[in-house]
PDB file of C-alpha atoms in Angstrom:
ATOM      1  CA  UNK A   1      18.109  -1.374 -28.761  1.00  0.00           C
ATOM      2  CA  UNK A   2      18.787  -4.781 -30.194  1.00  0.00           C
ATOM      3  CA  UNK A   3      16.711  -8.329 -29.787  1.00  0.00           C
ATOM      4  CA  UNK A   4      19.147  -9.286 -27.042  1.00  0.00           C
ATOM      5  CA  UNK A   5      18.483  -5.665 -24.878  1.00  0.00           C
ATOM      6  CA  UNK A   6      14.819  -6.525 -25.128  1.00  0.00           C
ATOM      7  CA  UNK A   7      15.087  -9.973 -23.830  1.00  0.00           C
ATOM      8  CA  UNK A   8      17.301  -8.842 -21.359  1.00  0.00           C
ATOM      9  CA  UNK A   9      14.742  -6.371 -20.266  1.00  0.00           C
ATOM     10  CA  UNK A  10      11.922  -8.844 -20.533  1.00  0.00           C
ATOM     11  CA  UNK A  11      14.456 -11.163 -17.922  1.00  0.00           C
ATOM     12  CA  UNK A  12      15.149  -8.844 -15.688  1.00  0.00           C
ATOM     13  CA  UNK A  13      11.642  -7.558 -14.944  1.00  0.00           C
ATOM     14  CA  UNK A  14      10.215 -11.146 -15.216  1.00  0.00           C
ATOM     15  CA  UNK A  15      12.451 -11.713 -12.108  1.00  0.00           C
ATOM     16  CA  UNK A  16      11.830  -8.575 -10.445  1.00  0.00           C
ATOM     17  CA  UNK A  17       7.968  -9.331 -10.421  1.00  0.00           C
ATOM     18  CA  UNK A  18       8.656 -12.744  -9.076  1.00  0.00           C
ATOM     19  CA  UNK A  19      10.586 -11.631  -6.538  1.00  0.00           C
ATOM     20  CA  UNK A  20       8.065  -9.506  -5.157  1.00  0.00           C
ATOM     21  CA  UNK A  21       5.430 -11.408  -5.872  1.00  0.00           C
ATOM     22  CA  UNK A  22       6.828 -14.138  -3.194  1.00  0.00           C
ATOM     23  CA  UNK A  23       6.900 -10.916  -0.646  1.00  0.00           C
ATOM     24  CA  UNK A  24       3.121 -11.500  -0.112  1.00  0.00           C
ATOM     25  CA  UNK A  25       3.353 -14.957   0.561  1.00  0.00           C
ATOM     26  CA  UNK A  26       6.972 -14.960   2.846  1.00  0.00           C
ATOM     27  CA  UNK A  27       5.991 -11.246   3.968  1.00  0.00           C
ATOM     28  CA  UNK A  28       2.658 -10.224   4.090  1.00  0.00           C
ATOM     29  CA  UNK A  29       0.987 -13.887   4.733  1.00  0.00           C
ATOM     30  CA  UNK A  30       2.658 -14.655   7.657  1.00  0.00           C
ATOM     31  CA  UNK A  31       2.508 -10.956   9.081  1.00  0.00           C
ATOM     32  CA  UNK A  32      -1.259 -11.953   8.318  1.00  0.00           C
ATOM     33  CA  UNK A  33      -1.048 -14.886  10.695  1.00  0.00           C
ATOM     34  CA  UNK A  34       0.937 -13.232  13.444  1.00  0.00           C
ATOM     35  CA  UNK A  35      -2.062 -10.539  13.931  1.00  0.00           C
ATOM     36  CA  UNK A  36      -4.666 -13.677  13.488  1.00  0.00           C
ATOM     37  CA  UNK A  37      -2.080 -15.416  16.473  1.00  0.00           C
ATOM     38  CA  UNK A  38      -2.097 -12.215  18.495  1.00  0.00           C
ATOM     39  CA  UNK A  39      -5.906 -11.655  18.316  1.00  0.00           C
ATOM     40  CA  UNK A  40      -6.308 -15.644  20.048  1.00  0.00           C
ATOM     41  CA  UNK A  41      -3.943 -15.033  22.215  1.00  0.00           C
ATOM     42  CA  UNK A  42      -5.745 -11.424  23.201  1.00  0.00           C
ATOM     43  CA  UNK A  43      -8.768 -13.127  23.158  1.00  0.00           C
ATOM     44  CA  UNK A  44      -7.321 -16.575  25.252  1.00  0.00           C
ATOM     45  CA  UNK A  45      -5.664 -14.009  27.708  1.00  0.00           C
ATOM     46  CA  UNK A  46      -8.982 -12.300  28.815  1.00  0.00           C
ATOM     47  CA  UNK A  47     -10.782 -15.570  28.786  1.00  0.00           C
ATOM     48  CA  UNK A  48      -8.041 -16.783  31.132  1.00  0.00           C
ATOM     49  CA  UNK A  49      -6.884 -13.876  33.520  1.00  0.00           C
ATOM     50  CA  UNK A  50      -9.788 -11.522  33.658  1.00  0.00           C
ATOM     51  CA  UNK A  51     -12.553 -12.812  36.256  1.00  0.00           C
ATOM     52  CA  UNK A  52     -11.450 -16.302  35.775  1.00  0.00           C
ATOM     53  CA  UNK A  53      -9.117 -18.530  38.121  1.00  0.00           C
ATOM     54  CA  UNK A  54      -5.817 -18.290  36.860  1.00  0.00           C
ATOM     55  CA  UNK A  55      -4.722 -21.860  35.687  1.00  0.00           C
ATOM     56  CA  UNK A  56      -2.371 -23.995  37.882  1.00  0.00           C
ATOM     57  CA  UNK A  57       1.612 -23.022  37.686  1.00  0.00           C
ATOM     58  CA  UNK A  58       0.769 -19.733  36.068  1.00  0.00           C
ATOM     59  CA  UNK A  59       0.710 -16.360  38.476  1.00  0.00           C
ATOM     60  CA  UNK A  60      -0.948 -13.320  37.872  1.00  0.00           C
ATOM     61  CA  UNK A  61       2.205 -11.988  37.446  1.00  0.00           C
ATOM     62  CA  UNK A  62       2.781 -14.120  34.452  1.00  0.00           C
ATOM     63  CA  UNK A  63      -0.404 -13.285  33.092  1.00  0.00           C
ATOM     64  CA  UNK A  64       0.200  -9.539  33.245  1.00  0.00           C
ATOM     65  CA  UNK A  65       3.651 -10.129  31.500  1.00  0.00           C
ATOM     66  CA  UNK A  66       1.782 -12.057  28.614  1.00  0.00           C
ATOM     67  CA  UNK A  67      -0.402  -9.329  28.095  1.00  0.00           C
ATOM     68  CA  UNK A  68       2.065  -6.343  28.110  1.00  0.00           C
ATOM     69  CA  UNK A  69       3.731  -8.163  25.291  1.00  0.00           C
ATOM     70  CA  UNK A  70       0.489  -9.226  23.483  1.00  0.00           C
ATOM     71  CA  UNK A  71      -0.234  -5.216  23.863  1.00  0.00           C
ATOM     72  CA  UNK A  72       3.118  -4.480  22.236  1.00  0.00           C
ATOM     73  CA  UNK A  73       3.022  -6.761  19.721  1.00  0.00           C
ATOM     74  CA  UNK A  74      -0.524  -5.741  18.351  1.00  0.00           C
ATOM     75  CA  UNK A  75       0.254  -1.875  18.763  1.00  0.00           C
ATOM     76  CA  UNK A  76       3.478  -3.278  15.758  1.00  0.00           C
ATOM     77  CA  UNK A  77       1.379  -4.816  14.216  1.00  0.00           C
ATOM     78  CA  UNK A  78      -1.362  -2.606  13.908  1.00  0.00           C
ATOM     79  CA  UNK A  79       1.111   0.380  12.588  1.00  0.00           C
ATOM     80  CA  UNK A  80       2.686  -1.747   9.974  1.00  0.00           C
ATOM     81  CA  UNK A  81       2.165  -0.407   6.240  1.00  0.00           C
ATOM     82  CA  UNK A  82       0.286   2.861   7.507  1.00  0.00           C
ATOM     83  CA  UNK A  83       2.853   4.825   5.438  1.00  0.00           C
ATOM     84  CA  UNK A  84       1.487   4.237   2.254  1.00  0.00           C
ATOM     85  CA  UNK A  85      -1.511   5.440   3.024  1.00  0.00           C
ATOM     86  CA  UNK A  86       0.122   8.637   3.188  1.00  0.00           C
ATOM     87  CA  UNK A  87       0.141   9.788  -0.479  1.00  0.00           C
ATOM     88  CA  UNK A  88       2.591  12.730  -0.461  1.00  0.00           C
ATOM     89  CA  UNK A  89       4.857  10.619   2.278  1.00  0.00           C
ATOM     90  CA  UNK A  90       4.482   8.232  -0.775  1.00  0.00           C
ATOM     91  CA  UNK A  91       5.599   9.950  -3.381  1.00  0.00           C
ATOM     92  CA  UNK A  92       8.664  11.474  -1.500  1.00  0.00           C
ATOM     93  CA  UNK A  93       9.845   8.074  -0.240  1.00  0.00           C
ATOM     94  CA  UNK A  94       9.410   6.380  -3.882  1.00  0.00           C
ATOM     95  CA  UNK A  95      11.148   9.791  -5.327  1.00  0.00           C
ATOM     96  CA  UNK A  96      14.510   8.706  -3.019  1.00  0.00           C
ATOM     97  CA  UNK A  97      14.090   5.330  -3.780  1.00  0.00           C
ATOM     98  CA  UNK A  98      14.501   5.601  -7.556  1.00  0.00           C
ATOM     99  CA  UNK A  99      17.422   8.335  -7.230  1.00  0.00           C
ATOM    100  CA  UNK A 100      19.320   5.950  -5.325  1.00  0.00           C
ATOM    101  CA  UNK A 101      19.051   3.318  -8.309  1.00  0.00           C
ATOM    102  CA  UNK A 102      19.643   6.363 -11.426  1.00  0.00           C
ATOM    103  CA  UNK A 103      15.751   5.855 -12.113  1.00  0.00           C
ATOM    104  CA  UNK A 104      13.359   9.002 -12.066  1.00  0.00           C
ATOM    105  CA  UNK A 105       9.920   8.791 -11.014  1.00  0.00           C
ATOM    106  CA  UNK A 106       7.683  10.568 -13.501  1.00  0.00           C
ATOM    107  CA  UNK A 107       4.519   9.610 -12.161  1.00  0.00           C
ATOM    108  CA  UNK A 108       2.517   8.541  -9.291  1.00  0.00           C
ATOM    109  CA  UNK A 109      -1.344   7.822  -8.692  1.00  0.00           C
ATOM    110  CA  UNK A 110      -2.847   6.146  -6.240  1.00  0.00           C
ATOM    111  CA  UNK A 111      -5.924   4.163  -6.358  1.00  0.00           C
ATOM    112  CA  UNK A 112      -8.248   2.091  -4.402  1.00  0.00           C
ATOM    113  CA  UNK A 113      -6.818  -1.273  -3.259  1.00  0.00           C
ATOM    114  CA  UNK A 114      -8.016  -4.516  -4.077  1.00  0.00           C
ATOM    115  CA  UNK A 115     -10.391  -6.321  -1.937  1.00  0.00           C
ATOM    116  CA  UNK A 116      -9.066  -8.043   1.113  1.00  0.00           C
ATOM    117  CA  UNK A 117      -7.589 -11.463   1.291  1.00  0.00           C
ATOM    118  CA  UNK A 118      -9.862 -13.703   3.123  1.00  0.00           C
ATOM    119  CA  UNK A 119      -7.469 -16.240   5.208  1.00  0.00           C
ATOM    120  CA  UNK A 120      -9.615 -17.185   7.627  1.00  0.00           C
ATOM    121  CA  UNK A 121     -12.788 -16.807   8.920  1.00  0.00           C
ATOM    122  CA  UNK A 122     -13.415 -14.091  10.539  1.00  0.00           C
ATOM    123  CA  UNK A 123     -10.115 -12.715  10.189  1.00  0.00           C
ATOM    124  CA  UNK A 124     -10.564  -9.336   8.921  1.00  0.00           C
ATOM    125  CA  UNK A 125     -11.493  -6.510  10.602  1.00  0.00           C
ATOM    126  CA  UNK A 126     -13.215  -2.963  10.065  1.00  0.00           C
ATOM    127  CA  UNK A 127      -9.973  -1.569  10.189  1.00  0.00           C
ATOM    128  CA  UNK A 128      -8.459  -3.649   7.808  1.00  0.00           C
ATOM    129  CA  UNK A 129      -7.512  -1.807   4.666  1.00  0.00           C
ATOM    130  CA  UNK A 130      -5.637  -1.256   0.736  1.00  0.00           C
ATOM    131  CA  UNK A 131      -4.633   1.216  -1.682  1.00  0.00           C
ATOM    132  CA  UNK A 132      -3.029   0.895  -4.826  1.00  0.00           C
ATOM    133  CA  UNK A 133      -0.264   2.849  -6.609  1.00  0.00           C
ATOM    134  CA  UNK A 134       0.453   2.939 -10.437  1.00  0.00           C
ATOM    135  CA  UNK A 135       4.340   4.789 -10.964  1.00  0.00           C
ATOM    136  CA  UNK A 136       6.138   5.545 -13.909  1.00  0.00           C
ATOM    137  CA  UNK A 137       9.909   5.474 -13.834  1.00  0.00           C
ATOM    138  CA  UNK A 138      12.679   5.657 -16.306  1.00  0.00           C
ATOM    139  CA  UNK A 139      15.466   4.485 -16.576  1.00  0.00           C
ATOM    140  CA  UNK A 140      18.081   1.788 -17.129  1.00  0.00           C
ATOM    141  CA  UNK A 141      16.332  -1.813 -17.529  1.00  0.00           C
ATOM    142  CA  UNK A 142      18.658  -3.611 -14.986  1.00  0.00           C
ATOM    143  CA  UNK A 143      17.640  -0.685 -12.704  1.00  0.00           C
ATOM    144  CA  UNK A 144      13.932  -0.937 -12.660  1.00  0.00           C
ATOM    145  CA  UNK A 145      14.773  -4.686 -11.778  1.00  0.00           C
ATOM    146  CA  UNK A 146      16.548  -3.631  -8.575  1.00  0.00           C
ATOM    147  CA  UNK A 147      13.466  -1.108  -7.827  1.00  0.00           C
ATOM    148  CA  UNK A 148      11.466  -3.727  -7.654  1.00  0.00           C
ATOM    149  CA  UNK A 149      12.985  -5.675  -5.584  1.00  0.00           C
ATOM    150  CA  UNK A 150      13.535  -2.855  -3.296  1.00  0.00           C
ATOM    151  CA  UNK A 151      10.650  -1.709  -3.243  1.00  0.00           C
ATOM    152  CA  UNK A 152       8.926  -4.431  -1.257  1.00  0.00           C
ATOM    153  CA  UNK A 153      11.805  -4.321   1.488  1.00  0.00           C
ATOM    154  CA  UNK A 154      11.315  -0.520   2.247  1.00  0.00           C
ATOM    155  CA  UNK A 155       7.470  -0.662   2.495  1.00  0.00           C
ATOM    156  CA  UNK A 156       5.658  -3.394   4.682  1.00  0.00           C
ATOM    157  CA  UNK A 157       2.776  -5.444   3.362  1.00  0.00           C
ATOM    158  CA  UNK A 158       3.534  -3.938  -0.369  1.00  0.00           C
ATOM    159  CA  UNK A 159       2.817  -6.652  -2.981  1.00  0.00           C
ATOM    160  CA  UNK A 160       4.232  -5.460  -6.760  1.00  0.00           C
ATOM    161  CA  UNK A 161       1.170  -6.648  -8.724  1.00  0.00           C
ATOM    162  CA  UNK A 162       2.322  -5.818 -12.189  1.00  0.00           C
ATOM    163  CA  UNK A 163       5.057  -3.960 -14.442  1.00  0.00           C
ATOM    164  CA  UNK A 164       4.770  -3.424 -18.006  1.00  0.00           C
ATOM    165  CA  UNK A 165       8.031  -1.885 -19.439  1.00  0.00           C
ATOM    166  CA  UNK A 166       8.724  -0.212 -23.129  1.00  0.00           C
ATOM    167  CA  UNK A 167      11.707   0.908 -24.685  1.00  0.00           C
ATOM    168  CA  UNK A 168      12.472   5.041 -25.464  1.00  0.00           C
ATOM    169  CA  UNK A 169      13.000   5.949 -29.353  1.00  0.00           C
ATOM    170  CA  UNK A 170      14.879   8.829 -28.439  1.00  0.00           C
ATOM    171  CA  UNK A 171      17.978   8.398 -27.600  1.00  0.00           C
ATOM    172  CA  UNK A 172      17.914  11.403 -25.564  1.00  0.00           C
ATOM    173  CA  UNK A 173      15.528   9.737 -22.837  1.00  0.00           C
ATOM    174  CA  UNK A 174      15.880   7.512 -20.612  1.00  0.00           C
ATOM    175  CA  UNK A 175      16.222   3.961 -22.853  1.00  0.00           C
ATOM    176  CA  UNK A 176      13.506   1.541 -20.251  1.00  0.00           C
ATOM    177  CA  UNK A 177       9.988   3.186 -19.420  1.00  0.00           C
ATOM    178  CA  UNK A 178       8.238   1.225 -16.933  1.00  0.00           C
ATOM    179  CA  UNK A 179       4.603   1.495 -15.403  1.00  0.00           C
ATOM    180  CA  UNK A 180       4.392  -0.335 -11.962  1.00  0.00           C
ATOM    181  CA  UNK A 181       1.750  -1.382 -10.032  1.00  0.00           C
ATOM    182  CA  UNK A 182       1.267  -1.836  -6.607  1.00  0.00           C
ATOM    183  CA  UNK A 183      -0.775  -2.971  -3.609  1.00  0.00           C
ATOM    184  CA  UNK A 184      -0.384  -1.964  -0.642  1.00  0.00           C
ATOM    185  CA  UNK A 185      -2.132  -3.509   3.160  1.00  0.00           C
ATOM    186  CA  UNK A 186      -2.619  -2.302   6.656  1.00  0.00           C
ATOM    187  CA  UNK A 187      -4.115  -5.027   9.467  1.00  0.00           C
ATOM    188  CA  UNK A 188      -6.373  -3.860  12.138  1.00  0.00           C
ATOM    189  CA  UNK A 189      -4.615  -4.766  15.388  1.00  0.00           C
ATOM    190  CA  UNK A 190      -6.166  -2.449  18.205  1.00  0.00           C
ATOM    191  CA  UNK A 191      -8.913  -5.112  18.970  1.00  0.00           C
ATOM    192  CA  UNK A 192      -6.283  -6.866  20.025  1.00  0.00           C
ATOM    193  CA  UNK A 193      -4.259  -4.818  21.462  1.00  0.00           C
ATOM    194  CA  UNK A 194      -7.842  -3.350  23.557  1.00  0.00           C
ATOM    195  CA  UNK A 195      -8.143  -6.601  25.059  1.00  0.00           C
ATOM    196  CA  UNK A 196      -4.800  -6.907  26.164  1.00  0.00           C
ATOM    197  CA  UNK A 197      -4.847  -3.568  28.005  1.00  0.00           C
ATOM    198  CA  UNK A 198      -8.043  -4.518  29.460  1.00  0.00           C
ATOM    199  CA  UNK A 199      -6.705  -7.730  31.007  1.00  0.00           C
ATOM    200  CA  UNK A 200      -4.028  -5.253  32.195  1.00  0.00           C
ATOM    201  CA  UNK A 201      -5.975  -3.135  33.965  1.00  0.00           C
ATOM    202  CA  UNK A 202      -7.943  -5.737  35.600  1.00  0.00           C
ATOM    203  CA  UNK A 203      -5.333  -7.592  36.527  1.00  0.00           C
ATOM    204  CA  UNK A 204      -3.787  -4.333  38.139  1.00  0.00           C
ATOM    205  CA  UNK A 205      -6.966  -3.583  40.132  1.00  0.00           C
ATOM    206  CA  UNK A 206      -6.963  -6.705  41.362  1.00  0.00           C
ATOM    207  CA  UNK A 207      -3.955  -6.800  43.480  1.00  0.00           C
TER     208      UNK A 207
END
């Protein structure tokens, strides 16, 4: 492999990591803020509908609309990323995923997560949690670039946190080995999505 395959290599994994580096902030970020959204409005809804007069030019039946969707949208929410918390699930899915771009997956261990991002406060919850996989894959250099990239489209609040790549000597291996890390978040939503049923079934017993 000469100066010019390295820097390639170096290139195309430099924008593969940036790429899904932005997924946190244009994926898992505002997924973030949607469950923070849907937890006020949860929270507005009972403090509104349940027990309380409802406010002028909204019906009850408007009220019980908003919270079947708030329900809805939290129960999403809450199931978003839960896959990777599945380790064998894991493996399979990232096993399909490098086939489909000539790369073979030689190794996968998972790992605690990192600590939770603190957006707000208040914002997390007991259920909130993260794990962390490191994966070895081989294969062609312009490949592992596409995995990357890939990777943070099939799995939800997945953040690639690092890849460190090395070239094979023999030229009977694969010619890019790269070790990839990543992180990996589920949201707690059912608090939410609690006191939007509630406000349901109050509303319901009250007609």
């Amino acid at each position: 492999m000469n100066g010019n395959d390295r820097r390639g290599i170096a290139a195309e994994v430099a924008i593969g990591v940036m790429v899904c580096a932005s997924a946190w902030y244009f994926g898992v970020r505002p997924m973030e803020r949607r469950l923070d959204d849907t937890r006020a409005q949860a929270e507005a809804l009972v403090a509104q509908g349940v027990g309380a007069q409802v406010a002028d030019g909204v019906s009850a039946e408007d009220l019980r609309r908003v919270a079947a969707r708030i329900a809805h949208q939290a129960g999403t929410l809450n199931q978003r990323g839960r896959e990777a918390f599945n380790e064998a699930g894991m493996f399979a899915a990232l096993t399909d995923l490098a086939r489909a771009h000539d790369l073979r997956l030689e190794h996968l261990q998972p790992g605690p997560g990192p600590a939770l991002p603190k957006p707000a406060e208040g914002s997390t919850q007991p259920g909130d949690a993260s794990i962390n996989y490191t994966m070895t894959i081989r294969g062609e250099f312009a490949s592992i670039g596409r995995f990357l990239e890939h990777v943070t489209r099939q799995f939800p609040n997945c953040a690639v946190v690092s890849a460190r790549v090395s070239s094979a000597f023999d030229p009977d291996e694969p010619p890019v080995t790269a070790v990839i890390s990543t992180n990996h978040w589920v949201f707690d939503a059912m608090p939410a999505a609690r006191l939007a049923e509630a406000a349901l079934a109050v509303e319901a017993g009250d007609r």
